[in-house]
Amino acid sequence: TSQDVVAVTRRLVGAGLLATIDFLGEDTTDRAQADAVVVAYLDLLTKLREAGLSPPAEVSIKVSALGLHLRDGPQLALENAELIARAARMAGTAVTLDMEDHTTTDSTLEILRTLRKEYPSTGAVLQAYLYRTESDCRDLADAGSRVRLCKGAYAEPESVAFQDRHEIDKS
């Protein structure tokens, strides 16, 4: 629950750590599910603000959880991300867009570019195992840009991603 998340976040922040919180879920299959994800984030952000836990705690969102794959998906996901980014700003914290499988990378980065016009502190996660990531890092290397690099967690084809753990580590 949001209350559980706030309690854990309070302990982490009390120990001098920062936190990013993700309401787990992706590949939303209907509008009601996407709406529920947004409501969960808005509730969480309100509770974090009330508990005085922002900015050391921020939220991470997956655009497919916001409706990316639904009819009018890219626009719906953007609108939902804007709602969350506005609530995060009001709470005194930021949003990071989590990266998903390679089929969503372009859409995620397009939503990021649009969000950053109004919410420049919006961060992005990039996955080191994708061949394109070095170029994406260069594209995002603006003053104040926040990028979190991870190895990657999806089973991606060799046509788009390194398969060897050593190559992923180097990347």
GROMACS .gro file of C-alpha atoms in nm:
model
  171
    1THR     CA    1   0.000   0.000   0.000
    2SER     CA    2   0.102   0.363  -0.025
    3GLN     CA    3   0.128   0.375   0.352
    4ASP     CA    4   0.372   0.081   0.348
    5VAL     CA    5   0.579   0.254   0.080
    6VAL     CA    6   0.589   0.576   0.283
    7ALA     CA    7   0.704   0.385   0.593
    8VAL     CA    8   0.986   0.211   0.404
    9THR     CA    9   1.082   0.534   0.230
   10ARG     CA   10   1.098   0.712   0.566
   11ARG     CA   11   1.345   0.448   0.688
   12LEU     CA   12   1.557   0.473   0.373
   13VAL     CA   13   1.568   0.852   0.379
   14GLY     CA   14   1.642   0.840   0.752
   15ALA     CA   15   1.945   0.625   0.671
   16GLY     CA   16   2.067   0.890   0.427
   17LEU     CA   17   1.953   0.714   0.109
   18LEU     CA   18   1.755   0.837  -0.188
   19ALA     CA   19   1.468   0.635  -0.331
   20THR     CA   20   1.280   0.596  -0.654
   21ILE     CA   21   0.943   0.425  -0.629
   22ASP     CA   22   0.774   0.234  -0.909
   23PHE     CA   23   0.414   0.117  -0.899
   24LEU     CA   24   0.478  -0.223  -1.057
   25GLY     CA   25   0.297  -0.307  -1.374
   26GLU     CA   26   0.333  -0.267  -1.746
   27ASP     CA   27   0.151  -0.353  -2.065
   28THR     CA   28  -0.180  -0.210  -1.946
   29THR     CA   29  -0.464  -0.376  -2.133
   30ASP     CA   30  -0.749  -0.128  -2.080
   31ARG     CA   31  -0.819   0.235  -1.999
   32ALA     CA   32  -0.947   0.159  -1.647
   33GLN     CA   33  -0.618  -0.011  -1.563
   34ALA     CA   34  -0.418   0.289  -1.694
   35ASP     CA   35  -0.641   0.524  -1.491
   36ALA     CA   36  -0.584   0.314  -1.178
   37VAL     CA   37  -0.206   0.337  -1.224
   38VAL     CA   38  -0.229   0.716  -1.248
   39VAL     CA   39  -0.447   0.734  -0.936
   40ALA     CA   40  -0.197   0.517  -0.747
   41TYR     CA   41   0.089   0.751  -0.838
   42LEU     CA   42  -0.110   1.064  -0.751
   43ASP     CA   43  -0.199   0.913  -0.412
   44LEU     CA   44   0.161   0.812  -0.348
   45LEU     CA   45   0.296   1.155  -0.440
   46THR     CA   46   0.048   1.323  -0.207
   47LYS     CA   47   0.151   1.093   0.078
   48LEU     CA   48   0.522   1.151   0.011
   49ARG     CA   49   0.469   1.527   0.018
   50GLU     CA   50   0.263   1.509   0.337
   51ALA     CA   51   0.534   1.296   0.500
   52GLY     CA   52   0.807   1.541   0.398
   53LEU     CA   53   0.983   1.272   0.194
   54SER     CA   54   1.022   1.458  -0.130
   55PRO     CA   55   1.263   1.529  -0.296
   56PRO     CA   56   1.474   1.243  -0.151
   57ALA     CA   57   1.204   1.012  -0.290
   58GLU     CA   58   1.089   1.030  -0.649
   59VAL     CA   59   0.874   0.807  -0.870
   60SER     CA   60   0.959   0.601  -1.177
   61ILE     CA   61   0.694   0.522  -1.436
   62LYS     CA   62   0.661   0.281  -1.725
   63VAL     CA   63   0.478   0.428  -2.023
   64SER     CA   64   0.314   0.096  -2.110
   65ALA     CA   65   0.148   0.102  -1.766
   66LEU     CA   66   0.005   0.442  -1.861
   67GLY     CA   67  -0.166   0.307  -2.171
   68LEU     CA   68   0.102   0.317  -2.444
   69HIS     CA   69  -0.035   0.005  -2.617
   70LEU     CA   70  -0.401   0.107  -2.608
   71ARG     CA   71  -0.593   0.284  -2.883
   72ASP     CA   72  -0.451   0.639  -2.898
   73GLY     CA   73  -0.182   0.494  -2.672
   74PRO     CA   74   0.110   0.734  -2.722
   75GLN     CA   75  -0.114   1.036  -2.659
   76LEU     CA   76  -0.285   0.869  -2.362
   77ALA     CA   77   0.050   0.767  -2.211
   78LEU     CA   78   0.180   1.123  -2.255
   79GLU     CA   79  -0.130   1.275  -2.094
   80ASN     CA   80  -0.105   1.034  -1.801
   81ALA     CA   81   0.268   1.100  -1.764
   82GLU     CA   82   0.194   1.474  -1.760
   83LEU     CA   83  -0.057   1.425  -1.478
   84ILE     CA   84   0.204   1.238  -1.274
   85ALA     CA   85   0.480   1.489  -1.357
   86ARG     CA   86   0.254   1.778  -1.247
   87ALA     CA   87   0.175   1.600  -0.921
   88ALA     CA   88   0.545   1.527  -0.867
   89ARG     CA   89   0.628   1.894  -0.918
   90MET     CA   90   0.358   1.991  -0.668
   91ALA     CA   91   0.503   1.736  -0.425
   92GLY     CA   92   0.850   1.883  -0.471
   93THR     CA   93   1.004   1.583  -0.643
   94ALA     CA   94   1.067   1.437  -0.989
   95VAL     CA   95   0.969   1.160  -1.224
   96THR     CA   96   1.192   0.917  -1.412
   97LEU     CA   97   1.071   0.723  -1.715
   98ASP     CA   98   1.171   0.359  -1.685
   99MET     CA   99   1.278   0.188  -2.002
  100GLU     CA  100   1.099  -0.127  -2.111
  101ASP     CA  101   1.160  -0.369  -2.396
  102HIS     CA  102   1.318  -0.229  -2.714
  103THR     CA  103   0.984  -0.190  -2.890
  104THR     CA  104   0.893   0.094  -2.651
  105THR     CA  105   1.226   0.280  -2.654
  106ASP     CA  106   1.138   0.532  -2.925
  107SER     CA  107   0.796   0.606  -2.773
  108THR     CA  108   0.943   0.641  -2.425
  109LEU     CA  109   1.211   0.882  -2.547
  110GLU     CA  110   0.954   1.085  -2.743
  111ILE     CA  111   0.737   1.117  -2.433
  112LEU     CA  112   1.050   1.216  -2.238
  113ARG     CA  113   1.134   1.492  -2.489
  114THR     CA  114   0.781   1.628  -2.467
  115LEU     CA  115   0.767   1.611  -2.087
  116ARG     CA  116   1.103   1.785  -2.047
  117LYS     CA  117   0.963   2.098  -2.217
  118GLU     CA  118   0.739   2.159  -1.914
  119TYR     CA  119   0.913   1.933  -1.659
  120PRO     CA  120   1.287   1.959  -1.734
  121SER     CA  121   1.385   1.750  -1.430
  122THR     CA  122   1.219   1.441  -1.579
  123GLY     CA  123   1.475   1.161  -1.582
  124ALA     CA  124   1.522   0.860  -1.805
  125VAL     CA  125   1.650   0.508  -1.764
  126LEU     CA  126   1.856   0.362  -2.047
  127GLN     CA  127   1.958   0.000  -2.084
  128ALA     CA  128   2.325  -0.068  -2.148
  129TYR     CA  129   2.260  -0.390  -2.336
  130LEU     CA  130   2.090  -0.214  -2.627
  131TYR     CA  131   2.326  -0.126  -2.911
  132ARG     CA  132   2.161   0.216  -2.945
  133THR     CA  133   2.219   0.325  -2.584
  134GLU     CA  134   2.549   0.507  -2.636
  135SER     CA  135   2.382   0.724  -2.900
  136ASP     CA  136   2.076   0.777  -2.677
  137CYS     CA  137   2.308   0.886  -2.394
  138ARG     CA  138   2.468   1.142  -2.623
  139ASP     CA  139   2.126   1.270  -2.729
  140LEU     CA  140   2.025   1.314  -2.364
  141ALA     CA  141   2.353   1.475  -2.253
  142ASP     CA  142   2.215   1.823  -2.187
  143ALA     CA  143   2.284   2.032  -1.878
  144GLY     CA  144   2.068   1.908  -1.592
  145SER     CA  145   1.970   1.587  -1.771
  146ARG     CA  146   1.915   1.293  -1.540
  147VAL     CA  147   1.991   0.949  -1.685
  148ARG     CA  148   2.007   0.624  -1.490
  149LEU     CA  149   2.191   0.348  -1.672
  150CYS     CA  150   2.095  -0.013  -1.604
  151LYS     CA  151   2.211  -0.334  -1.765
  152GLY     CA  152   1.867  -0.432  -1.897
  153ALA     CA  153   1.619  -0.692  -1.786
  154TYR     CA  154   1.423  -0.795  -2.094
  155ALA     CA  155   1.504  -1.089  -2.321
  156GLU     CA  156   1.605  -0.887  -2.627
  157PRO     CA  157   1.704  -1.031  -2.964
  158GLU     CA  158   2.066  -1.027  -3.078
  159SER     CA  159   1.964  -0.787  -3.357
  160VAL     CA  160   1.917  -0.505  -3.101
  161ALA     CA  161   2.110  -0.603  -2.789
  162PHE     CA  162   2.436  -0.742  -2.664
  163GLN     CA  163   2.395  -1.100  -2.545
  164ASP     CA  164   2.729  -1.153  -2.375
  165ARG     CA  165   2.745  -1.037  -2.009
  166HIS     CA  166   3.099  -0.904  -2.058
  167GLU     CA  167   2.987  -0.692  -2.354
  168ILE     CA  168   2.692  -0.562  -2.153
  169ASP     CA  169   2.924  -0.473  -1.865
  170LYS     CA  170   3.156  -0.286  -2.105
  171SER     CA  171   2.863  -0.103  -2.260
   0.00000   0.00000   0.00000
